Amino acid sequence: RERERERESAKDRAAGGVVSMYNGGLHVQTDDSRAVEGMKLEQMGHSTRPTVLPKPGTCFEWGGGHTMDHQGVLYFLATCGGSKRWQNPADTGIVKVHGSGWLKGRIQEVANSYMHAKSDSWSQDAPGAWFSITLPPTLQIEMTHYSLRHGYGGGAQMRNWELLVSIDGETWTTVRRHVNDTSLSGGYGIHTWTLTPHAHSARSFKIVATGGNSIDGKQLACAGFEVYGRVVAQQCEGVLNPSHWLFSDSVTGRAD
């Protein structure tokens, strides 16, 4: 089935026609392929995998349910535009993850947008815990929604935090503040929040704890993030090589 879909897409691209791309249950039609397909790259320290980037103007629309719906930007990157099996984009190097000290699990799990994943992942018990996710250098998104998944099967859900965005990774803008927000509930609970449409173009996204969690602790527990919106910039369409984005424990805060 997958091979047939790829062959059909290739024929349509050669003919310059409309291509129907499959993205985790959602078929999207564009005036060409919605993705730019790169050649297979030998990625230092990672598996060989095609890199697929969404074209400018591509819209990633939230499906309306509070779940990882496989219709966001990170899922697109993790599946090469819906053409490959999901693989955490922080592990392949397509996105870059930074953060404060991490106590439980791997900090890379914050970039996990797979629907059925359940991972324990939280920061050290220290004020101001944070993590950030950075898209490939060529991508900028006008955000409309974002999702978080709780990083534990029990309590300690986030209650007080901020979402900040940046284009260059140095200058950050707060786009939403959460104060005593009880939206995240239950083990590995997921919630999606609406942002002002087309107001914030960003390449990097940061979550910063600003107060206690549901048990008044300082841990930031998160095992999933997703962003929705419109692609507004993709300056270098084609192949990108994420090999220079390799993780080091001191940078990512990976737990031993």
PDB file of N, CA and C in Angstrom, residues 194-248:
ATOM      1  N   THR A 194      -5.581  26.785  22.032  1.00  0.00           N
ATOM      2  CA  THR A 194      -5.685  27.663  20.872  1.00  0.00           C
ATOM      3  C   THR A 194      -4.842  28.911  21.086  1.00  0.00           C
ATOM      4  N   LEU A 195      -4.134  29.320  20.044  1.00  0.00           N
ATOM      5  CA  LEU A 195      -3.347  30.548  20.065  1.00  0.00           C
ATOM      6  C   LEU A 195      -3.945  31.534  19.063  1.00  0.00           C
ATOM      7  N   THR A 196      -3.604  32.800  19.198  1.00  0.00           N
ATOM      8  CA  THR A 196      -4.096  33.799  18.261  1.00  0.00           C
ATOM      9  C   THR A 196      -3.611  33.455  16.857  1.00  0.00           C
ATOM     10  N   PRO A 197      -4.500  33.233  15.898  1.00  0.00           N
ATOM     11  CA  PRO A 197      -4.078  32.786  14.562  1.00  0.00           C
ATOM     12  C   PRO A 197      -3.149  33.767  13.875  1.00  0.00           C
ATOM     13  N   HIS A 198      -2.110  33.222  13.253  1.00  0.00           N
ATOM     14  CA  HIS A 198      -1.200  33.967  12.388  1.00  0.00           C
ATOM     15  C   HIS A 198      -0.543  35.158  13.080  1.00  0.00           C
ATOM     16  N   ALA A 199      -0.363  35.056  14.395  1.00  0.00           N
ATOM     17  CA  ALA A 199       0.234  36.170  15.120  1.00  0.00           C
ATOM     18  C   ALA A 199       1.690  35.921  15.470  1.00  0.00           C
ATOM     19  N   HIS A 200       2.116  34.677  15.538  1.00  0.00           N
ATOM     20  CA  HIS A 200       3.457  34.360  16.019  1.00  0.00           C
ATOM     21  C   HIS A 200       4.159  33.406  15.059  1.00  0.00           C
ATOM     22  N   SER A 201       5.109  33.929  14.326  1.00  0.00           N
ATOM     23  CA  SER A 201       5.923  33.085  13.461  1.00  0.00           C
ATOM     24  C   SER A 201       7.120  32.606  14.260  1.00  0.00           C
ATOM     25  N   ALA A 202       7.394  31.296  14.231  1.00  0.00           N
ATOM     26  CA  ALA A 202       8.429  30.758  15.110  1.00  0.00           C
ATOM     27  C   ALA A 202       9.103  29.544  14.502  1.00  0.00           C
ATOM     28  N   ARG A 203      10.348  29.347  14.938  1.00  0.00           N
ATOM     29  CA  ARG A 203      11.085  28.134  14.615  1.00  0.00           C
ATOM     30  C   ARG A 203      11.383  27.330  15.875  1.00  0.00           C
ATOM     31  N   SER A 204      11.487  28.028  17.022  1.00  0.00           N
ATOM     32  CA  SER A 204      11.789  27.368  18.298  1.00  0.00           C
ATOM     33  C   SER A 204      10.649  27.607  19.272  1.00  0.00           C
ATOM     34  N   PHE A 205      10.396  26.593  20.107  1.00  0.00           N
ATOM     35  CA  PHE A 205       9.300  26.634  21.073  1.00  0.00           C
ATOM     36  C   PHE A 205       9.847  26.224  22.433  1.00  0.00           C
ATOM     37  N   LYS A 206       9.499  26.992  23.466  1.00  0.00           N
ATOM     38  CA  LYS A 206      10.034  26.718  24.801  1.00  0.00           C
ATOM     39  C   LYS A 206       8.900  26.682  25.821  1.00  0.00           C
ATOM     40  N   ILE A 207       8.926  25.684  26.686  1.00  0.00           N
ATOM     41  CA  ILE A 207       8.007  25.588  27.820  1.00  0.00           C
ATOM     42  C   ILE A 207       8.820  25.827  29.090  1.00  0.00           C
ATOM     43  N   VAL A 208       8.376  26.783  29.901  1.00  0.00           N
ATOM     44  CA  VAL A 208       9.075  27.134  31.135  1.00  0.00           C
ATOM     45  C   VAL A 208       8.096  27.058  32.298  1.00  0.00           C
ATOM     46  N   ALA A 209       8.427  26.277  33.307  1.00  0.00           N
ATOM     47  CA  ALA A 209       7.588  26.199  34.513  1.00  0.00           C
ATOM     48  C   ALA A 209       7.724  27.492  35.303  1.00  0.00           C
ATOM     49  N   THR A 210       6.584  28.052  35.716  1.00  0.00           N
ATOM     50  CA  THR A 210       6.590  29.312  36.467  1.00  0.00           C
ATOM     51  C   THR A 210       6.031  29.151  37.876  1.00  0.00           C
ATOM     52  N   GLY A 211       5.685  27.926  38.239  1.00  0.00           N
ATOM     53  CA  GLY A 211       5.138  27.672  39.566  1.00  0.00           C
ATOM     54  C   GLY A 211       4.996  26.180  39.788  1.00  0.00           C
ATOM     55  N   GLY A 212       4.336  25.823  40.884  1.00  0.00           N
ATOM     56  CA  GLY A 212       4.217  24.427  41.247  1.00  0.00           C
ATOM     57  C   GLY A 212       3.308  23.631  40.331  1.00  0.00           C
ATOM     58  N   ASN A 213       3.521  22.315  40.325  1.00  0.00           N
ATOM     59  CA  ASN A 213       2.641  21.428  39.570  1.00  0.00           C
ATOM     60  C   ASN A 213       1.454  21.014  40.436  1.00  0.00           C
ATOM     61  N   SER A 214       0.733  19.980  40.033  1.00  0.00           N
ATOM     62  CA  SER A 214      -0.509  19.625  40.741  1.00  0.00           C
ATOM     63  C   SER A 214      -0.269  19.095  42.143  1.00  0.00           C
ATOM     64  N   ILE A 215       0.956  18.698  42.472  1.00  0.00           N
ATOM     65  CA  ILE A 215       1.276  18.271  43.843  1.00  0.00           C
ATOM     66  C   ILE A 215       2.214  19.286  44.508  1.00  0.00           C
ATOM     67  N   ASP A 216       2.229  20.498  43.915  1.00  0.00           N
ATOM     68  CA  ASP A 216       3.034  21.607  44.419  1.00  0.00           C
ATOM     69  C   ASP A 216       4.534  21.316  44.364  1.00  0.00           C
ATOM     70  N   GLY A 217       4.916  20.438  43.461  1.00  0.00           N
ATOM     71  CA  GLY A 217       6.339  20.183  43.229  1.00  0.00           C
ATOM     72  C   GLY A 217       6.867  21.064  42.109  1.00  0.00           C
ATOM     73  N   LYS A 218       8.164  21.003  41.898  1.00  0.00           N
ATOM     74  CA  LYS A 218       8.791  21.846  40.877  1.00  0.00           C
ATOM     75  C   LYS A 218       9.159  21.064  39.615  1.00  0.00           C
ATOM     76  N   GLN A 219       8.892  19.766  39.597  1.00  0.00           N
ATOM     77  CA  GLN A 219       9.207  18.978  38.406  1.00  0.00           C
ATOM     78  C   GLN A 219       8.313  19.392  37.237  1.00  0.00           C
ATOM     79  N   LEU A 220       8.906  19.428  36.072  1.00  0.00           N
ATOM     80  CA  LEU A 220       8.159  19.648  34.837  1.00  0.00           C
ATOM     81  C   LEU A 220       8.061  18.284  34.145  1.00  0.00           C
ATOM     82  N   ALA A 221       6.866  17.706  34.152  1.00  0.00           N
ATOM     83  CA  ALA A 221       6.661  16.372  33.570  1.00  0.00           C
ATOM     84  C   ALA A 221       6.014  16.521  32.202  1.00  0.00           C
ATOM     85  N   CYS A 222       6.740  16.118  31.181  1.00  0.00           N
ATOM     86  CA  CYS A 222       6.214  16.230  29.816  1.00  0.00           C
ATOM     87  C   CYS A 222       6.794  15.128  28.949  1.00  0.00           C
ATOM     88  N   ALA A 223       5.928  14.489  28.167  1.00  0.00           N
ATOM     89  CA  ALA A 223       6.363  13.431  27.252  1.00  0.00           C
ATOM     90  C   ALA A 223       5.689  13.584  25.899  1.00  0.00           C
ATOM     91  N   GLY A 224       5.503  14.821  25.486  1.00  0.00           N
ATOM     92  CA  GLY A 224       4.917  15.031  24.167  1.00  0.00           C
ATOM     93  C   GLY A 224       4.581  16.487  23.929  1.00  0.00           C
ATOM     94  N   PHE A 225       4.850  16.926  22.706  1.00  0.00           N
ATOM     95  CA  PHE A 225       4.580  18.302  22.281  1.00  0.00           C
ATOM     96  C   PHE A 225       4.215  18.257  20.812  1.00  0.00           C
ATOM     97  N   GLU A 226       3.271  19.109  20.417  1.00  0.00           N
ATOM     98  CA  GLU A 226       2.929  19.225  19.003  1.00  0.00           C
ATOM     99  C   GLU A 226       2.521  20.669  18.717  1.00  0.00           C
ATOM    100  N   VAL A 227       2.734  21.088  17.489  1.00  0.00           N
ATOM    101  CA  VAL A 227       2.384  22.443  17.085  1.00  0.00           C
ATOM    102  C   VAL A 227       1.651  22.392  15.753  1.00  0.00           C
ATOM    103  N   TYR A 228       0.682  23.282  15.612  1.00  0.00           N
ATOM    104  CA  TYR A 228      -0.130  23.369  14.408  1.00  0.00           C
ATOM    105  C   TYR A 228      -0.077  24.795  13.877  1.00  0.00           C
ATOM    106  N   GLY A 229      -0.306  24.941  12.590  1.00  0.00           N
ATOM    107  CA  GLY A 229      -0.297  26.263  11.983  1.00  0.00           C
ATOM    108  C   GLY A 229       0.107  26.186  10.524  1.00  0.00           C
ATOM    109  N   ARG A 230       0.558  27.330   9.995  1.00  0.00           N
ATOM    110  CA  ARG A 230       0.898  27.433   8.577  1.00  0.00           C
ATOM    111  C   ARG A 230       2.390  27.643   8.403  1.00  0.00           C
ATOM    112  N   VAL A 231       2.976  26.925   7.450  1.00  0.00           N
ATOM    113  CA  VAL A 231       4.390  27.102   7.127  1.00  0.00           C
ATOM    114  C   VAL A 231       4.547  28.413   6.360  1.00  0.00           C
ATOM    115  N   VAL A 232       5.348  29.330   6.907  1.00  0.00           N
ATOM    116  CA  VAL A 232       5.507  30.640   6.268  1.00  0.00           C
ATOM    117  C   VAL A 232       6.898  30.840   5.699  1.00  0.00           C
ATOM    118  N   ALA A 233       7.845  29.976   6.024  1.00  0.00           N
ATOM    119  CA  ALA A 233       9.200  30.112   5.488  1.00  0.00           C
ATOM    120  C   ALA A 233       9.830  28.743   5.370  1.00  0.00           C
ATOM    121  N   GLN A 234      10.514  28.549   4.282  1.00  0.00           N
ATOM    122  CA  GLN A 234      11.252  27.312   4.037  1.00  0.00           C
ATOM    123  C   GLN A 234      12.260  27.668   2.970  1.00  0.00           C
ATOM    124  N   GLN A 235      13.356  28.351   3.428  1.00  0.00           N
ATOM    125  CA  GLN A 235      14.235  29.029   2.496  1.00  0.00           C
ATOM    126  C   GLN A 235      15.061  28.088   1.638  1.00  0.00           C
ATOM    127  N   CYS A 236      15.342  26.884   2.101  1.00  0.00           N
ATOM    128  CA  CYS A 236      16.247  25.975   1.384  1.00  0.00           C
ATOM    129  C   CYS A 236      15.526  24.665   1.097  1.00  0.00           C
ATOM    130  N   GLU A 237      14.572  24.702   0.182  1.00  0.00           N
ATOM    131  CA  GLU A 237      13.792  23.510  -0.102  1.00  0.00           C
ATOM    132  C   GLU A 237      14.703  22.383  -0.585  1.00  0.00           C
ATOM    133  N   GLY A 238      14.466  21.193  -0.096  1.00  0.00           N
ATOM    134  CA  GLY A 238      15.232  20.050  -0.542  1.00  0.00           C
ATOM    135  C   GLY A 238      15.872  19.321   0.610  1.00  0.00           C
ATOM    136  N   VAL A 239      17.138  18.984   0.463  1.00  0.00           N
ATOM    137  CA  VAL A 239      17.825  18.135   1.426  1.00  0.00           C
ATOM    138  C   VAL A 239      18.384  18.954   2.569  1.00  0.00           C
ATOM    139  N   LEU A 240      18.179  18.495   3.777  1.00  0.00           N
ATOM    140  CA  LEU A 240      18.931  19.040   4.889  1.00  0.00           C
ATOM    141  C   LEU A 240      19.589  17.879   5.592  1.00  0.00           C
ATOM    142  N   ASN A 241      20.730  18.131   6.153  1.00  0.00           N
ATOM    143  CA  ASN A 241      21.477  17.081   6.846  1.00  0.00           C
ATOM    144  C   ASN A 241      21.556  17.422   8.317  1.00  0.00           C
ATOM    145  N   PRO A 242      20.839  16.682   9.161  1.00  0.00           N
ATOM    146  CA  PRO A 242      20.815  16.995  10.585  1.00  0.00           C
ATOM    147  C   PRO A 242      21.996  16.440  11.349  1.00  0.00           C
ATOM    148  N   SER A 243      23.018  15.927  10.672  1.00  0.00           N
ATOM    149  CA  SER A 243      24.098  15.250  11.385  1.00  0.00           C
ATOM    150  C   SER A 243      24.838  16.192  12.322  1.00  0.00           C
ATOM    151  N   HIS A 244      24.813  17.509  12.014  1.00  0.00           N
ATOM    152  CA  HIS A 244      25.530  18.438  12.878  1.00  0.00           C
ATOM    153  C   HIS A 244      24.717  18.820  14.111  1.00  0.00           C
ATOM    154  N   TRP A 245      23.535  18.218  14.249  1.00  0.00           N
ATOM    155  CA  TRP A 245      22.695  18.485  15.415  1.00  0.00           C
ATOM    156  C   TRP A 245      22.753  17.351  16.416  1.00  0.00           C
ATOM    157  N   LEU A 246      23.807  16.585  16.441  1.00  0.00           N
ATOM    158  CA  LEU A 246      23.892  15.454  17.361  1.00  0.00           C
ATOM    159  C   LEU A 246      23.771  15.918  18.805  1.00  0.00           C
ATOM    160  N   PHE A 247      23.115  15.096  19.617  1.00  0.00           N
ATOM    161  CA  PHE A 247      22.923  15.428  21.009  1.00  0.00           C
ATOM    162  C   PHE A 247      24.166  15.106  21.835  1.00  0.00           C
ATOM    163  N   SER A 248      24.379  15.886  22.863  1.00  0.00           N
ATOM    164  CA  SER A 248      25.354  15.519  23.891  1.00  0.00           C
ATOM    165  C   SER A 248      24.641  15.616  25.222  1.00  0.00           C
TER     166      SER A 248
END
